[in-house]
């Protein structure tokens, strides 16, 4: 979980945006919208959830392994590589 006030605010802002997207999707389904816009909205929601997951995972990894200032260059590079791979997977 995000522990700093800034990280918590960023995560909650993303979550509220996702909630808004879900509400819009619900309205579109209730209105009987065409499939293409519904699928586009679903893809946007999935991307937003994956973005939130990536952000929280990054916070967790940095918290678990210490701040990047406390790490040597090799470990910092390894953490950055792992997070980059996870972000690529989530796209």
Tab-separated table of C-alpha atoms in Angstrom:
chain	number	residue	atom	x	y	z
A	1	UNK	CA	0.000	0.000	0.000
A	2	UNK	CA	1.115	3.547	-0.573
A	3	UNK	CA	2.414	4.996	2.673
A	4	UNK	CA	3.473	8.534	1.891
A	5	UNK	CA	0.703	11.122	1.601
A	6	UNK	CA	1.762	11.901	-1.987
A	7	UNK	CA	1.686	8.247	-3.061
A	8	UNK	CA	-1.642	7.695	-1.343
A	9	UNK	CA	-3.127	10.740	-3.070
A	10	UNK	CA	-1.874	9.550	-6.494
A	11	UNK	CA	-3.299	6.056	-5.982
A	12	UNK	CA	-6.662	7.384	-4.794
A	13	UNK	CA	-6.841	9.803	-7.726
A	14	UNK	CA	-6.258	6.923	-10.144
A	15	UNK	CA	-8.866	4.821	-8.364
A	16	UNK	CA	-11.438	7.596	-8.559
A	17	UNK	CA	-10.740	7.971	-12.269
A	18	UNK	CA	-11.273	4.220	-12.708
A	19	UNK	CA	-14.546	4.464	-10.777
A	20	UNK	CA	-15.660	7.220	-13.151
A	21	UNK	CA	-14.785	5.077	-16.140
A	22	UNK	CA	-16.777	2.169	-14.683
A	23	UNK	CA	-19.752	4.451	-14.081
A	24	UNK	CA	-19.558	5.626	-17.704
A	25	UNK	CA	-19.423	2.012	-18.870
A	26	UNK	CA	-22.483	1.171	-16.785
A	27	UNK	CA	-24.389	4.085	-18.322
A	28	UNK	CA	-23.336	2.995	-21.815
A	29	UNK	CA	-24.536	-0.551	-21.188
A	30	UNK	CA	-27.832	0.653	-19.736
A	31	UNK	CA	-28.332	2.907	-22.758
A	32	UNK	CA	-27.696	0.019	-25.132
A	33	UNK	CA	-24.608	1.553	-26.747
A	34	UNK	CA	-22.930	-0.126	-29.689
A	35	UNK	CA	-20.277	-2.745	-29.025
A	36	UNK	CA	-17.292	-0.757	-30.326
A	37	UNK	CA	-17.537	2.103	-27.797
A	38	UNK	CA	-18.239	-0.379	-24.989
A	39	UNK	CA	-15.170	-2.417	-25.916
A	40	UNK	CA	-13.112	0.764	-26.111
A	41	UNK	CA	-14.275	1.755	-22.627
A	42	UNK	CA	-13.463	-1.719	-21.309
A	43	UNK	CA	-9.951	-1.452	-22.758
A	44	UNK	CA	-9.524	1.970	-21.140
A	45	UNK	CA	-10.603	0.582	-17.767
A	46	UNK	CA	-8.233	-2.353	-18.091
A	47	UNK	CA	-5.377	0.017	-18.923
A	48	UNK	CA	-6.214	2.227	-15.961
A	49	UNK	CA	-6.326	-0.734	-13.559
A	50	UNK	CA	-3.025	-2.021	-14.919
A	51	UNK	CA	-1.521	1.442	-14.497
A	52	UNK	CA	-2.657	1.559	-10.876
A	53	UNK	CA	-1.291	-1.936	-10.292
A	54	UNK	CA	2.036	-0.936	-11.808
A	55	UNK	CA	2.236	2.185	-9.663
A	56	UNK	CA	1.402	0.369	-6.418
A	57	UNK	CA	3.824	-2.428	-7.280
A	58	UNK	CA	6.562	0.130	-7.904
A	59	UNK	CA	5.869	1.718	-4.523
A	60	UNK	CA	5.981	-1.688	-2.877
A	61	UNK	CA	9.268	-2.703	-4.490
A	62	UNK	CA	10.926	0.584	-3.576
A	63	UNK	CA	9.604	0.318	-0.030
A	64	UNK	CA	10.636	-3.320	0.327
A	65	UNK	CA	14.175	-2.880	-1.001
A	66	UNK	CA	14.859	0.570	0.385
A	67	UNK	CA	15.012	3.955	-1.202
A	68	UNK	CA	17.042	4.249	-4.357
A	69	UNK	CA	19.413	6.591	-2.530
A	70	UNK	CA	20.376	3.773	-0.160
A	71	UNK	CA	21.167	1.270	-2.932
A	72	UNK	CA	24.259	0.819	-4.999
A	73	UNK	CA	24.019	1.443	-8.739
A	74	UNK	CA	23.788	-2.262	-9.629
A	75	UNK	CA	20.849	-2.966	-7.318
A	76	UNK	CA	19.077	0.220	-8.403
A	77	UNK	CA	19.448	-0.852	-12.029
A	78	UNK	CA	18.083	-4.321	-11.197
A	79	UNK	CA	15.020	-2.821	-9.495
A	80	UNK	CA	14.430	-0.468	-12.421
A	81	UNK	CA	14.731	-3.395	-14.865
A	82	UNK	CA	12.236	-5.505	-12.914
A	83	UNK	CA	9.736	-2.651	-12.714
A	84	UNK	CA	10.177	-1.943	-16.419
A	85	UNK	CA	9.426	-5.575	-17.248
A	86	UNK	CA	6.326	-5.562	-15.058
A	87	UNK	CA	5.088	-2.326	-16.637
A	88	UNK	CA	5.653	-3.763	-20.113
A	89	UNK	CA	3.716	-6.890	-19.158
A	90	UNK	CA	0.817	-4.837	-17.823
A	91	UNK	CA	0.419	-2.776	-21.002
